N, CA and C atoms as an extended XYZ file, in Angstrom:
306
Properties=species:S:1:pos:R:3:atomname:S:1:resname:S:1:resid:I:1 pbc="F F F"
N        92.507      137.760      144.580 N   UNK     1
C        92.092      136.363      144.266 CA  UNK     1
C        90.822      136.392      143.530 C   UNK     1
N        89.947      137.390      143.915 N   UNK     2
C        88.699      137.459      143.246 CA  UNK     2
C        88.791      137.975      141.721 C   UNK     2
N        89.819      138.774      141.474 N   UNK     3
C        90.104      139.112      140.084 CA  UNK     3
C        90.583      137.974      139.319 C   UNK     3
N        91.348      137.062      139.813 N   UNK     4
C        91.825      135.898      139.095 CA  UNK     4
C        90.664      134.969      138.755 C   UNK     4
N        89.792      134.769      139.742 N   UNK     5
C        88.589      133.859      139.496 CA  UNK     5
C        87.720      134.463      138.367 C   UNK     5
N        87.384      135.702      138.357 N   UNK     6
C        86.637      136.431      137.343 CA  UNK     6
C        87.314      136.275      135.992 C   UNK     6
N        88.635      136.444      135.969 N   UNK     7
C        89.381      136.348      134.644 CA  UNK     7
C        89.364      134.985      134.172 C   UNK     7
N        89.555      133.939      135.059 N   UNK     8
C        89.504      132.553      134.612 CA  UNK     8
C        88.093      132.201      134.111 C   UNK     8
N        87.036      132.685      134.760 N   UNK     9
C        85.682      132.460      134.309 CA  UNK     9
C        85.429      133.059      132.999 C   UNK     9
N        85.936      134.233      132.656 N   UNK    10
C        85.734      134.844      131.377 CA  UNK    10
C        86.504      134.087      130.351 C   UNK    10
N        87.685      133.773      130.582 N   UNK    11
C        88.549      132.992      129.596 CA  UNK    11
C        87.948      131.566      129.293 C   UNK    11
N        87.460      130.958      130.219 N   UNK    12
C        86.829      129.625      129.912 CA  UNK    12
C        85.539      129.682      129.187 C   UNK    12
N        84.923      130.747      129.154 N   UNK    13
C        83.651      130.841      128.346 CA  UNK    13
C        83.753      131.499      126.960 C   UNK    13
N        85.044      131.777      126.629 N   UNK    14
C        85.305      132.313      125.272 CA  UNK    14
C        85.630      131.161      124.331 C   UNK    14
N        85.460      131.554      123.029 N   UNK    15
C        85.715      130.596      121.995 CA  UNK    15
C        87.173      130.219      121.699 C   UNK    15
N        88.088      130.905      122.283 N   UNK    16
C        89.478      130.659      122.011 CA  UNK    16
C        89.884      129.313      122.613 C   UNK    16
N        89.147      128.783      123.504 N   UNK    17
C        89.459      127.423      124.119 CA  UNK    17
C        88.702      126.359      123.445 C   UNK    17
N        87.984      126.669      122.373 N   UNK    18
C        87.238      125.542      121.716 CA  UNK    18
C        88.189      124.510      121.106 C   UNK    18
N        87.868      123.318      121.292 N   UNK    19
C        88.772      122.201      120.837 CA  UNK    19
C        88.545      121.896      119.308 C   UNK    19
N        87.407      122.311      118.801 N   UNK    20
C        87.082      121.944      117.419 CA  UNK    20
C        87.550      123.052      116.493 C   UNK    20
N        88.070      122.676      115.288 N   UNK    21
C        88.533      123.713      114.392 CA  UNK    21
C        87.321      124.449      113.654 C   UNK    21
N        87.447      125.507      113.053 N   UNK    22
C        86.371      126.126      112.342 CA  UNK    22
C        85.814      125.227      111.256 C   UNK    22
N        84.503      125.256      111.059 N   UNK    23
C        83.873      124.363      110.127 CA  UNK    23
C        84.295      124.696      108.700 C   UNK    23
N        84.646      125.888      108.392 N   UNK    24
C        85.080      126.136      107.036 CA  UNK    24
C        86.440      125.826      106.689 C   UNK    24
N        87.240      125.338      107.619 N   UNK    25
C        88.643      124.987      107.342 CA  UNK    25
C        88.683      123.459      106.981 C   UNK    25
N        89.057      123.113      105.804 N   UNK    26
C        89.199      121.712      105.497 CA  UNK    26
C        90.275      120.974      106.307 C   UNK    26
N        90.013      119.860      106.688 N   UNK    27
C        90.988      119.158      107.508 CA  UNK    27
C        91.945      118.380      106.574 C   UNK    27
N        92.939      117.798      107.153 N   UNK    28
C        94.010      117.125      106.269 CA  UNK    28
C        93.324      115.901      105.643 C   UNK    28
N        92.531      115.249      106.491 N   UNK    29
C        91.881      113.917      105.945 CA  UNK    29
C        90.890      114.256      104.859 C   UNK    29
N        90.260      115.451      104.861 N   UNK    30
C        89.339      115.798      103.804 CA  UNK    30
C        90.123      116.068      102.505 C   UNK    30
N        91.321      116.795      102.613 N   UNK    31
C        92.044      117.036      101.505 CA  UNK    31
C        92.637      115.786      100.907 C   UNK    31
N        93.029      114.865      101.758 N   UNK    32
C        93.657      113.577      101.263 CA  UNK    32
C        92.589      112.815      100.508 C   UNK    32
N        91.323      112.704      101.123 N   UNK    33
C        90.201      112.024      100.458 CA  UNK    33
C        89.914      112.683       99.128 C   UNK    33
N        89.909      114.054       98.999 N   UNK    34
C        89.596      114.627       97.815 CA  UNK    34
C        90.703      114.261       96.753 C   UNK    34
N        91.939      114.387       97.128 N   UNK    35
C        93.016      114.022       96.242 CA  UNK    35
C        92.925      112.595       95.726 C   UNK    35
N        92.531      111.681       96.664 N   UNK    36
C        92.454      110.247       96.271 CA  UNK    36
C        91.289      110.027       95.294 C   UNK    36
N        90.206      110.702       95.531 N   UNK    37
C        89.018      110.595       94.677 CA  UNK    37
C        89.431      111.173       93.293 C   UNK    37
N        90.009      112.261       93.220 N   UNK    38
C        90.431      112.826       91.945 CA  UNK    38
C        91.446      111.980       91.294 C   UNK    38
N        92.357      111.274       92.037 N   UNK    39
C        93.392      110.288       91.366 CA  UNK    39
C        92.620      109.149       90.801 C   UNK    39
N        91.657      108.570       91.483 N   UNK    40
C        90.851      107.406       91.060 CA  UNK    40
C        90.102      107.754       89.780 C   UNK    40
N        89.581      108.930       89.760 N   UNK    41
C        88.820      109.401       88.534 CA  UNK    41
C        89.630      109.533       87.345 C   UNK    41
N        90.968      109.765       87.457 N   UNK    42
C        91.807      110.026       86.297 CA  UNK    42
C        92.827      108.913       86.140 C   UNK    42
N        92.793      107.871       86.947 N   UNK    43
C        93.884      106.881       86.850 CA  UNK    43
C        93.935      106.245       85.505 C   UNK    43
N        95.197      106.105       84.982 N   UNK    44
C        95.561      105.513       83.779 CA  UNK    44
C        94.714      105.885       82.638 C   UNK    44
N        94.781      107.125       82.248 N   UNK    45
C        94.169      107.629       81.036 CA  UNK    45
C        95.104      107.403       79.826 C   UNK    45
N        94.672      106.681       78.845 N   UNK    46
C        95.506      106.336       77.664 CA  UNK    46
C        95.611      107.498       76.807 C   UNK    46
N        96.750      108.180       76.759 N   UNK    47
C        96.943      109.413       75.993 CA  UNK    47
C        96.811      109.220       74.440 C   UNK    47
N        96.899      107.994       74.007 N   UNK    48
C        96.798      107.684       72.535 CA  UNK    48
C        95.417      107.536       72.128 C   UNK    48
N        94.482      107.189       73.082 N   UNK    49
C        93.170      106.870       72.680 CA  UNK    49
C        92.005      107.773       73.384 C   UNK    49
N        92.426      108.446       74.437 N   UNK    50
C        91.403      109.213       75.295 CA  UNK    50
C        91.011      110.336       74.559 C   UNK    50
N        89.758      110.728       74.973 N   UNK    51
C        89.124      111.965       74.348 CA  UNK    51
C        89.692      113.216       75.009 C   UNK    51
N        89.445      114.352       74.422 N   UNK    52
C        89.903      115.677       75.016 CA  UNK    52
C        89.385      115.771       76.506 C   UNK    52
N        88.088      115.475       76.649 N   UNK    53
C        87.489      115.600       77.901 CA  UNK    53
C        88.142      114.640       78.928 C   UNK    53
N        88.488      113.482       78.586 N   UNK    54
C        89.104      112.607       79.550 CA  UNK    54
C        90.550      112.987       79.898 C   UNK    54
N        91.212      113.505       78.810 N   UNK    55
C        92.637      113.987       79.074 CA  UNK    55
C        92.686      115.144       80.094 C   UNK    55
N        91.611      116.027       79.869 N   UNK    56
C        91.599      117.327       80.676 CA  UNK    56
C        91.275      116.979       82.124 C   UNK    56
N        90.913      115.768       82.470 N   UNK    57
C        90.665      115.318       83.883 CA  UNK    57
C        91.854      115.026       84.618 C   UNK    57
N        92.992      114.849       83.921 N   UNK    58
C        94.203      114.568       84.537 CA  UNK    58
C        94.742      115.766       85.207 C   UNK    58
N        95.158      115.749       86.510 N   UNK    59
C        95.644      116.905       87.241 CA  UNK    59
C        96.739      117.609       86.580 C   UNK    59
N        96.451      118.848       86.326 N   UNK    60
C        97.522      119.736       85.738 CA  UNK    60
C        97.389      119.911       84.201 C   UNK    60
N        96.274      119.222       83.597 N   UNK    61
C        96.073      119.340       82.193 CA  UNK    61
C        94.860      120.097       81.992 C   UNK    61
N        94.972      121.244       81.263 N   UNK    62
C        93.833      122.071       80.829 CA  UNK    62
C        93.167      121.462       79.582 C   UNK    62
N        92.027      121.989       79.258 N   UNK    63
C        91.333      121.532       77.945 CA  UNK    63
C        92.266      121.914       76.673 C   UNK    63
N        92.889      123.097       76.790 N   UNK    64
C        93.727      123.589       75.746 CA  UNK    64
C        94.965      122.652       75.601 C   UNK    64
N        95.484      122.205       76.753 N   UNK    65
C        96.705      121.340       76.752 CA  UNK    65
C        96.262      119.927       76.231 C   UNK    65
N        95.039      119.473       76.586 N   UNK    66
C        94.529      118.232       76.081 CA  UNK    66
C        94.551      118.236       74.517 C   UNK    66
N        94.069      119.376       73.918 N   UNK    67
C        94.061      119.452       72.547 CA  UNK    67
C        95.505      119.283       71.938 C   UNK    67
N        96.428      119.893       72.558 N   UNK    68
C        97.843      119.882       72.131 CA  UNK    68
C        98.376      118.343       72.282 C   UNK    68
N        97.983      117.680       73.376 N   UNK    69
C        98.427      116.336       73.528 CA  UNK    69
C        97.829      115.443       72.413 C   UNK    69
N        96.650      115.585       72.142 N   UNK    70
C        95.829      114.840       71.026 CA  UNK    70
C        96.632      115.138       69.694 C   UNK    70
N        97.006      116.392       69.389 N   UNK    71
C        97.565      116.723       68.183 CA  UNK    71
C        98.913      116.135       67.973 C   UNK    71
N        99.611      115.736       69.030 N   UNK    72
C       101.013      115.167       68.906 CA  UNK    72
C       101.041      113.612       68.989 C   UNK    72
N        99.866      112.965       68.972 N   UNK    73
C        99.821      111.509       69.144 CA  UNK    73
C       100.602      110.884       67.959 C   UNK    73
N       101.103      109.689       68.010 N   UNK    74
C       101.110      108.746       69.180 CA  UNK    74
C       102.278      108.937       70.176 C   UNK    74
N       102.120      108.286       71.286 N   UNK    75
C       103.162      108.341       72.350 CA  UNK    75
C       103.539      107.020       72.660 C   UNK    75
N       104.850      106.816       72.964 N   UNK    76
C       105.329      105.460       73.432 CA  UNK    76
C       105.545      105.445       74.916 C   UNK    76
N       105.953      106.566       75.504 N   UNK    77
C       106.247      106.753       76.847 CA  UNK    77
C       106.000      108.249       77.324 C   UNK    77
N       106.282      108.341       78.629 N   UNK    78
C       106.064      109.697       79.250 CA  UNK    78
C       107.104      110.727       78.652 C   UNK    78
N       108.255      110.222       78.312 N   UNK    79
C       109.205      111.112       77.718 CA  UNK    79
C       108.844      111.781       76.398 C   UNK    79
N       107.945      111.044       75.690 N   UNK    80
C       107.380      111.534       74.392 CA  UNK    80
C       106.582      112.782       74.503 C   UNK    80
N       106.096      113.023       75.816 N   UNK    81
C       105.285      114.211       76.008 CA  UNK    81
C       106.009      115.452       75.899 C   UNK    81
N       107.328      115.392       75.867 N   UNK    82
C       108.245      116.614       75.693 CA  UNK    82
C       108.053      117.230       74.417 C   UNK    82
N       107.519      116.559       73.421 N   UNK    83
C       107.148      117.173       72.194 CA  UNK    83
C       105.966      117.999       72.060 C   UNK    83
N       105.195      117.998       73.093 N   UNK    84
C       103.961      118.711       73.211 CA  UNK    84
C       104.390      120.205       73.624 C   UNK    84
N       104.066      121.182       72.748 N   UNK    85
C       104.351      122.520       73.007 CA  UNK    85
C       103.707      123.029       74.306 C   UNK    85
N       104.390      123.622       75.146 N   UNK    86
C       103.798      124.251       76.400 CA  UNK    86
C       103.757      123.243       77.591 C   UNK    86
N       104.002      121.995       77.455 N   UNK    87
C       103.913      120.982       78.459 CA  UNK    87
C       105.268      120.956       79.157 C   UNK    87
N       105.354      121.447       80.363 N   UNK    88
C       106.630      121.660       81.068 CA  UNK    88
C       106.972      120.326       81.818 C   UNK    88
N       108.291      120.203       82.118 N   UNK    89
C       108.817      119.101       82.814 CA  UNK    89
C       108.079      118.776       84.092 C   UNK    89
N       107.814      119.786       84.862 N   UNK    90
C       107.145      119.599       86.121 CA  UNK    90
C       105.680      119.032       85.955 C   UNK    90
N       105.021      119.408       84.944 N   UNK    91
C       103.697      118.878       84.718 CA  UNK    91
C       103.777      117.426       84.216 C   UNK    91
N       104.721      117.219       83.389 N   UNK    92
C       105.020      115.855       82.936 CA  UNK    92
C       105.212      114.902       84.062 C   UNK    92
N       106.025      115.287       84.987 N   UNK    93
C       106.347      114.477       86.199 CA  UNK    93
C       105.035      114.331       87.112 C   UNK    93
N       104.242      115.358       87.114 N   UNK    94
C       102.984      115.310       87.967 CA  UNK    94
C       101.965      114.349       87.300 C   UNK    94
N       101.840      114.332       85.978 N   UNK    95
C       100.770      113.493       85.330 CA  UNK    95
C       101.193      111.996       85.159 C   UNK    95
N       102.523      111.797       85.259 N   UNK    96
C       103.042      110.415       85.021 CA  UNK    96
C       102.271      109.231       85.714 C   UNK    96
N       101.800      109.415       86.981 N   UNK    97
C       101.098      108.264       87.669 CA  UNK    97
C        99.685      108.041       87.062 C   UNK    97
N        99.210      109.037       86.217 N   UNK    98
C        97.800      108.920       85.834 CA  UNK    98
C        97.614      108.562       84.357 C   UNK    98
N        98.708      108.351       83.628 N   UNK    99
C        98.578      108.164       82.253 CA  UNK    99
C        99.200      106.869       81.850 C   UNK    99
N        98.651      106.326       80.679 N   UNK   100
C        99.204      105.167       79.964 CA  UNK   100
C        99.394      105.409       78.533 C   UNK   100
N       100.080      104.523       77.809 N   UNK   101
C       100.431      104.801       76.433 CA  UNK   101
C       100.073      103.656       75.546 C   UNK   101
N        99.489      102.653       75.900 N   UNK   102
C        99.235      101.351       75.125 CA  UNK   102
C        98.015      101.484       74.313 C   UNK   102
């Protein structure tokens, strides 16, 4: 019985029972807030008039790809982005909520 008491005392004093996650691990809420902030910063970028800097803020678009997007202007819809060399279907689908064409 004495061994069990000592064992329980040791286990209760270790960090494996801590209820809080490690400070360096981002929580789900932090990741969601970060994604929402990034979405708000890039919402509705007009690909026909935006600068290279503004276009490269769209998630999934690099500065090099922004140059390609500018070179192929004008666009009527998201399907017109297929004419941009190197812009894959999955990236087009990803940027759709963030871009406008008027």
